[in-house]
CSV table of C-alpha atoms (C1' of nucleotides) in Angstrom, one decimal:
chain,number,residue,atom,x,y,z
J,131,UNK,CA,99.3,83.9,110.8
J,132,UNK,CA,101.8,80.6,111.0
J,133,UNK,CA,105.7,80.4,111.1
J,134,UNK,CA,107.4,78.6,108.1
J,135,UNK,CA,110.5,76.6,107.3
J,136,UNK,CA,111.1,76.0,104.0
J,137,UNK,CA,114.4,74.2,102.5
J,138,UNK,CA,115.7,74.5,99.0
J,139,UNK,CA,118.6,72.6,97.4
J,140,UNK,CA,121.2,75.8,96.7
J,141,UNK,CA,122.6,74.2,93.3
J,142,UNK,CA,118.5,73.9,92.3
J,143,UNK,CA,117.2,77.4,93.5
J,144,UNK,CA,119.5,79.3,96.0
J,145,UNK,CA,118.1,82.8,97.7
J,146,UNK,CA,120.5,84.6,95.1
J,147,UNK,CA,118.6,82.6,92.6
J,148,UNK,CA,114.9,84.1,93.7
J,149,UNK,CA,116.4,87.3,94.3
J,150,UNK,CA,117.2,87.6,90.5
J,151,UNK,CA,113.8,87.0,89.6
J,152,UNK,CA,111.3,89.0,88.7
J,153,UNK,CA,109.4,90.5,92.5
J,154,UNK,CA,112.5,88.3,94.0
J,155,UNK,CA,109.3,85.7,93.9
J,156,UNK,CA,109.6,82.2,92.5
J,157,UNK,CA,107.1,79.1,92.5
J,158,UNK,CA,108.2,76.3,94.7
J,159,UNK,CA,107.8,73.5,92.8
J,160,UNK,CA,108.6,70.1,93.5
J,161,UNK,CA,107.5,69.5,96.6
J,162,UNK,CA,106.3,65.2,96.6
J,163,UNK,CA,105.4,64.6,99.8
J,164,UNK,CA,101.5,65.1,101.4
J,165,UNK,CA,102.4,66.4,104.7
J,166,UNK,CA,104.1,69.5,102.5
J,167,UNK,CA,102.0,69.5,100.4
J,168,UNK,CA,98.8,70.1,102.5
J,169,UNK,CA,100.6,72.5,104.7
J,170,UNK,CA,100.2,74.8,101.5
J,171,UNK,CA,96.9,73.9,100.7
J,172,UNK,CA,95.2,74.2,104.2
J,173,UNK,CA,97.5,76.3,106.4
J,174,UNK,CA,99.4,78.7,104.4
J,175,UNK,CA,98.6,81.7,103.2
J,176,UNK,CA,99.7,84.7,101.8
J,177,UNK,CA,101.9,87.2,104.3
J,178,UNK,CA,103.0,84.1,106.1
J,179,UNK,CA,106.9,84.7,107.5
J,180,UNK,CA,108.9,82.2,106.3
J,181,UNK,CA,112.7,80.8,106.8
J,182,UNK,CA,114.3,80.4,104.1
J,183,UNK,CA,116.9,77.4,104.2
J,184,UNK,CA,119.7,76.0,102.2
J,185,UNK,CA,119.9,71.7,102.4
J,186,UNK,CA,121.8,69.3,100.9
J,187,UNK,CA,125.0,72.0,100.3
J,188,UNK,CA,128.4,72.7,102.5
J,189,UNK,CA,126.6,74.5,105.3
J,190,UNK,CA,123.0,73.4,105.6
J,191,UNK,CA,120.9,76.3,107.2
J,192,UNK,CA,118.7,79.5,107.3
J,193,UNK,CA,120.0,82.1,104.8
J,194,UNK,CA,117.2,84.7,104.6
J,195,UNK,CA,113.8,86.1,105.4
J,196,UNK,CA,110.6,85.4,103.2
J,197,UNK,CA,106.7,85.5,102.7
J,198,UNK,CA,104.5,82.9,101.5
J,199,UNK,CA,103.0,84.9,98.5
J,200,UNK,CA,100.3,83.2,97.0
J,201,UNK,CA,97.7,80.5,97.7
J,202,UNK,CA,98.4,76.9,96.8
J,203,UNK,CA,97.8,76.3,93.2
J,204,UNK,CA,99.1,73.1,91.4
J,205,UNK,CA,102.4,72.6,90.4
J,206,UNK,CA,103.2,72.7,86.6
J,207,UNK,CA,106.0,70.1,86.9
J,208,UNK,CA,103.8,66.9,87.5
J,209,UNK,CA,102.5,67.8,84.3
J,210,UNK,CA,106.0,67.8,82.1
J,211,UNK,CA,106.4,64.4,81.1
J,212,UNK,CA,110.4,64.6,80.4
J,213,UNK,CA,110.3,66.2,83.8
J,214,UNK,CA,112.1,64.5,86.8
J,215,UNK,CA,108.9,66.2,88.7
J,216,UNK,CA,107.0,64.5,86.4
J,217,UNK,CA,103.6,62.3,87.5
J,218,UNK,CA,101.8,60.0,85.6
J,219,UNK,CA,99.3,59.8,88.7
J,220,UNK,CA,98.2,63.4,88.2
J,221,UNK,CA,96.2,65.4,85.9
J,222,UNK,CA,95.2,68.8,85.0
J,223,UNK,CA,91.1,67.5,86.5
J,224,UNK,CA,92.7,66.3,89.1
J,225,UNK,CA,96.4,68.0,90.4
J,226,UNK,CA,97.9,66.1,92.8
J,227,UNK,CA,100.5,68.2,93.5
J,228,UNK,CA,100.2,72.2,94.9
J,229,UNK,CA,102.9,75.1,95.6
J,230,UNK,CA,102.9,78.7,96.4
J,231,UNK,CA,104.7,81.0,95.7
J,232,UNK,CA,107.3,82.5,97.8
J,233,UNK,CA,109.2,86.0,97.8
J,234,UNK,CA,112.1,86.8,99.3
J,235,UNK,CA,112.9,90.1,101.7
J,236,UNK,CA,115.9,89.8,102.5
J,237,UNK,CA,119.2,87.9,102.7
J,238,UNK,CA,120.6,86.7,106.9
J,239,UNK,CA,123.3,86.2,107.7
J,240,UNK,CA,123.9,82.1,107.9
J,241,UNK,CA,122.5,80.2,110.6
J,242,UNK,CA,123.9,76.7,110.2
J,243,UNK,CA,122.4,73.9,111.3
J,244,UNK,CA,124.9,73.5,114.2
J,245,UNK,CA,124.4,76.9,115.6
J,246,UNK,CA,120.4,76.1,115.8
J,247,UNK,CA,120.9,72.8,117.4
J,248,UNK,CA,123.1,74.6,119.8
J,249,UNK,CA,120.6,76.7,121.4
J,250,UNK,CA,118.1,74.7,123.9
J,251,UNK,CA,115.3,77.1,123.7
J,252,UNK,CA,114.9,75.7,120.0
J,253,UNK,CA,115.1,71.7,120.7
J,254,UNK,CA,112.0,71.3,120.1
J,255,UNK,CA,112.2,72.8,116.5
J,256,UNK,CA,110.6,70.6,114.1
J,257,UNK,CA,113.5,70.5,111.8
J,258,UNK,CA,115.7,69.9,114.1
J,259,UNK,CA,113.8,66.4,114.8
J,260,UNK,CA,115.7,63.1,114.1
J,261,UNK,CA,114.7,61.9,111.1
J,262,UNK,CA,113.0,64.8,110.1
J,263,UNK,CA,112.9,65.1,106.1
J,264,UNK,CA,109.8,67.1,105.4
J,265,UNK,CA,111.3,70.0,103.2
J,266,UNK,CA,108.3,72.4,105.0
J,267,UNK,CA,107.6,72.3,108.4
J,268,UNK,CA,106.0,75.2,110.7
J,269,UNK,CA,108.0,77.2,113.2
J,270,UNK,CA,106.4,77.5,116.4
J,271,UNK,CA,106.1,81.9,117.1
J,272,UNK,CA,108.5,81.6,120.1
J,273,UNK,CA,110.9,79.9,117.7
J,274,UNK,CA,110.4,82.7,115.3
J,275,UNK,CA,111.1,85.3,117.8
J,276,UNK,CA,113.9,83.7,119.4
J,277,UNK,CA,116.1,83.1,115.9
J,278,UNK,CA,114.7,87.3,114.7
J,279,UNK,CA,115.7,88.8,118.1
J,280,UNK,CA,118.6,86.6,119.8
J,281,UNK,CA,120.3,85.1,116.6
J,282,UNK,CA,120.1,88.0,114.0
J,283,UNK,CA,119.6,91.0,116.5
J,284,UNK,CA,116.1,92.2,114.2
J,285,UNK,CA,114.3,94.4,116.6
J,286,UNK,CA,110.9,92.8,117.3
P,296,DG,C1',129.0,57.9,99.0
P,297,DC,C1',127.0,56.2,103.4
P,298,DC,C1',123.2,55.3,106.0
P,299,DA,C1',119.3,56.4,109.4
P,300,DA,C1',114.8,57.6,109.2
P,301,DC,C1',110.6,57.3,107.3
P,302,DG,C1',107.2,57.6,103.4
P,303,DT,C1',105.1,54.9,99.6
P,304,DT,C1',103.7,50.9,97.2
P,305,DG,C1',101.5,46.8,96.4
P,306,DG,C1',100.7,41.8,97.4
P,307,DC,C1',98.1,39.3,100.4
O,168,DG,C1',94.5,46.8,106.8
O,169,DC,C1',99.1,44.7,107.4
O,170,DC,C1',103.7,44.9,106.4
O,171,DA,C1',108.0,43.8,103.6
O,172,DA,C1',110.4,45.9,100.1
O,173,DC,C1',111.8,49.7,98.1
O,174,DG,C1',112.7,54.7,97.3
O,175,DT,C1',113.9,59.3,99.0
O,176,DT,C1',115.8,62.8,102.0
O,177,DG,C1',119.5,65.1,103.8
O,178,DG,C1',123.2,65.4,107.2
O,179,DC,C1',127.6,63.8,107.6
DNA sequence: GCCAACGTTGGC
DNA sequence: GCCAACGTTGGC
Protein backbone atom coordinates (compact mmCIF):
# COMPACT_ATOMS: atom_id res chain seq x y z
CA UNK A 1 0.00 0.00 0.00
CA UNK A 2 1.53 3.68 -0.99
CA UNK A 3 0.84 7.23 0.46
CA UNK A 4 -0.85 9.88 -1.84
CA UNK A 5 -0.97 13.59 -2.37
CA UNK A 6 -3.35 14.68 -4.58
CA UNK A 7 -4.14 18.54 -5.32
CA UNK A 8 -7.35 19.90 -6.80
CA UNK A 9 -8.09 23.58 -7.82
CA UNK A 10 -11.16 24.42 -5.06
CA UNK A 11 -13.10 26.65 -7.64
CA UNK A 12 -12.80 23.35 -10.15
CA UNK A 13 -13.61 20.40 -7.66
CA UNK A 14 -13.36 21.38 -3.89
CA UNK A 15 -13.77 18.27 -1.07
CA UNK A 16 -17.37 19.85 -0.51
CA UNK A 17 -17.72 19.32 -4.28
CA UNK A 18 -16.92 15.25 -4.11
CA UNK A 19 -18.72 15.07 -0.97
CA UNK A 20 -21.95 15.98 -2.81
CA UNK A 21 -21.59 13.36 -5.21
CA UNK A 22 -22.89 10.28 -5.52
CA UNK A 23 -20.43 7.54 -2.92
CA UNK A 24 -18.60 11.16 -2.15
CA UNK A 25 -16.44 9.62 -5.20
CA UNK A 26 -15.48 11.57 -8.27
CA UNK A 27 -13.14 10.89 -11.38
CA UNK A 28 -10.01 12.87 -11.36
CA UNK A 29 -9.77 14.07 -14.57
CA UNK A 30 -7.36 16.26 -16.04
CA UNK A 31 -4.35 15.25 -15.04
CA UNK A 32 -1.53 16.26 -18.30
CA UNK A 33 1.49 15.42 -17.04
CA UNK A 34 3.30 11.58 -17.39
CA UNK A 35 4.93 11.42 -14.11
CA UNK A 36 0.98 11.73 -12.68
CA UNK A 37 -0.11 10.05 -14.93
CA UNK A 38 1.84 6.79 -14.56
CA UNK A 39 1.74 7.00 -10.81
CA UNK A 40 -1.99 5.91 -11.49
CA UNK A 41 -1.41 3.48 -13.93
CA UNK A 42 1.52 1.53 -12.21
CA UNK A 43 1.48 2.36 -8.58
CA UNK A 44 -1.96 3.14 -7.42
CA UNK A 45 -4.44 1.10 -6.50
CA UNK A 46 -7.49 0.83 -4.97
CA UNK A 47 -7.54 1.40 -0.82
CA UNK A 48 -4.60 3.62 -1.28
CA UNK A 49 -4.74 6.61 1.54
CA UNK A 50 -4.63 9.63 0.03
CA UNK A 51 -4.35 13.63 0.99
CA UNK A 52 -6.58 15.45 -0.30
CA UNK A 53 -5.28 19.15 -1.04
CA UNK A 54 -6.64 22.43 -2.12
CA UNK A 55 -3.96 24.56 -4.73
CA UNK A 56 -4.20 27.59 -6.48
CA UNK A 57 -6.92 29.15 -3.71
CA UNK A 58 -6.46 31.62 -0.50
CA UNK A 59 -4.90 28.94 1.71
CA UNK A 60 -3.25 26.27 -0.32
CA UNK A 61 -3.21 22.91 1.71
CA UNK A 62 -4.51 19.46 3.02
CA UNK A 63 -8.35 19.63 3.67
CA UNK A 64 -9.35 16.01 4.09
CA UNK A 65 -8.84 12.27 4.11
CA UNK A 66 -9.36 10.01 0.95
CA UNK A 67 -8.95 6.53 -0.98
CA UNK A 68 -7.80 5.97 -4.34
CA UNK A 69 -11.00 3.92 -5.52
CA UNK A 70 -10.48 2.57 -8.67
CA UNK A 71 -7.78 1.42 -11.14
CA UNK A 72 -6.51 3.79 -13.72
CA UNK A 73 -8.79 3.93 -16.63
CA UNK A 74 -8.61 6.69 -19.41
CA UNK A 75 -9.85 9.92 -18.91
CA UNK A 76 -13.05 11.02 -20.93
CA UNK A 77 -11.89 14.58 -21.26
CA UNK A 78 -9.05 14.12 -23.95
CA UNK A 79 -11.76 12.85 -25.82
CA UNK A 80 -14.21 16.15 -25.78
CA UNK A 81 -13.13 18.22 -28.50
CA UNK A 82 -14.65 21.63 -27.14
CA UNK A 83 -12.95 20.57 -24.01
CA UNK A 84 -10.09 22.60 -22.48
CA UNK A 85 -8.88 18.79 -21.51
CA UNK A 86 -9.18 18.10 -24.89
CA UNK A 87 -6.29 16.03 -27.05
CA UNK A 88 -6.00 15.73 -30.53
CA UNK A 89 -2.90 13.29 -29.71
CA UNK A 90 -5.19 10.76 -28.13
CA UNK A 91 -7.64 8.33 -29.08
CA UNK A 92 -10.17 5.88 -27.88
CA UNK A 93 -7.33 2.75 -29.44
CA UNK A 94 -4.95 4.46 -27.92
CA UNK A 95 -5.73 6.83 -24.46
CA UNK A 96 -3.06 8.76 -23.62
CA UNK A 97 -4.42 10.05 -20.69
CA UNK A 98 -5.63 7.80 -17.34
CA UNK A 99 -7.41 8.75 -13.83
CA UNK A 100 -8.91 6.98 -10.92
CA UNK A 101 -11.16 7.56 -9.13
CA UNK A 102 -11.02 8.90 -5.75
CA UNK A 103 -13.56 8.94 -2.65
CA UNK A 104 -13.54 11.06 0.03
CA UNK A 105 -13.83 9.91 4.03
CA UNK A 106 -13.71 12.70 5.62
CA UNK A 107 -13.20 16.43 5.84
CA UNK A 108 -9.55 17.81 8.23
CA UNK A 109 -9.21 20.38 9.56
CA UNK A 110 -6.77 22.76 7.26
CA UNK A 111 -3.19 22.18 7.10
CA UNK A 112 -1.74 25.04 5.09
CA UNK A 113 1.08 24.92 3.30
CA UNK A 114 2.99 27.01 5.94
CA UNK A 115 2.11 24.93 8.79
CA UNK A 116 3.73 21.66 6.75
CA UNK A 117 6.78 23.55 5.78
CA UNK A 118 7.07 24.43 9.37
CA UNK A 119 7.61 21.09 10.71
CA UNK A 120 11.29 19.54 9.90
CA UNK A 121 10.35 15.92 10.22
CA UNK A 122 8.41 16.64 6.80
CA UNK A 123 11.21 18.64 4.71
CA UNK A 124 11.77 16.16 2.78
CA UNK A 125 8.08 15.92 1.56
CA UNK A 126 7.78 15.82 -2.03
CA UNK A 127 5.41 18.63 -2.29
CA UNK A 128 7.07 20.60 -0.34
CA UNK A 129 10.11 20.47 -3.02
CA UNK A 130 11.14 23.75 -4.83
CA UNK A 131 9.72 23.71 -7.94
CA UNK A 132 7.64 21.02 -7.39
CA UNK A 133 4.37 21.10 -9.70
CA UNK A 134 3.41 17.54 -10.14
CA UNK A 135 -0.43 17.71 -8.93
CA UNK A 136 0.26 13.81 -7.55
CA UNK A 137 3.06 12.90 -5.70
CA UNK A 138 3.54 9.96 -3.01
CA UNK A 139 3.79 10.57 0.67
CA UNK A 140 6.43 8.69 2.23
CA UNK A 141 4.53 6.30 5.44
CA UNK A 142 6.46 8.24 8.12
CA UNK A 143 5.10 11.36 6.48
CA UNK A 144 1.68 9.91 6.62
CA UNK A 145 1.84 9.04 10.19
CA UNK A 146 3.46 12.13 11.26
CA UNK A 147 0.63 14.67 9.67
CA UNK A 148 -2.50 11.62 11.03
CA UNK A 149 -0.99 11.45 14.60
CA UNK A 150 0.93 14.87 15.44
CA UNK A 151 -1.00 17.40 13.14
CA UNK A 152 -4.64 16.08 13.34
CA UNK A 153 -4.43 14.02 16.71
CA UNK A 154 -6.08 10.61 14.60
CA UNK A 155 -5.16 7.74 16.76
CA UNK A 156 -2.80 5.43 14.71
C1' DG B 1 -0.50 39.38 -12.20
C1' DC B 2 4.31 38.00 -11.38
C1' DC B 3 7.69 34.75 -11.95
C1' DA B 4 10.58 30.53 -10.68
C1' DA B 5 10.75 26.06 -11.96
C1' DC B 6 10.42 22.68 -15.03
C1' DG B 7 7.99 19.84 -18.69
C1' DT B 8 7.12 19.59 -23.72
C1' DT B 9 7.90 20.54 -28.46
C1' DG B 10 10.24 20.60 -32.59
C1' DG B 11 14.10 22.12 -35.58
C1' DC B 12 18.50 20.64 -36.48
C1' DG C 1 19.85 13.40 -29.00
C1' DC C 2 20.58 18.35 -28.09
C1' DC C 3 18.64 22.46 -26.68
C1' DA C 4 16.11 26.95 -27.37
C1' DA C 5 11.62 28.44 -27.24
C1' DC C 6 7.49 28.08 -25.31
C1' DG C 7 3.74 26.64 -22.11
C1' DT C 8 2.07 25.43 -17.55
C1' DT C 9 1.89 25.15 -12.60
C1' DG C 10 1.09 27.18 -8.45
C1' DG C 11 2.68 29.95 -4.52
C1' DC C 12 2.99 34.54 -3.52
Amino acid sequence: MRYWLMKSEPSECSIDDVLAMPKQSVAWWGVRNYQARNFMRDLMRPGDPVFFYHSSCPEPGIVGLAEVASRAYPDETQFEPTGKYYDPKSSREAPRWLLVDVRVKCKTRLITLDELRAHAELSTMRVLARGNRLSITPVAPEHWQFICARLLGLPS
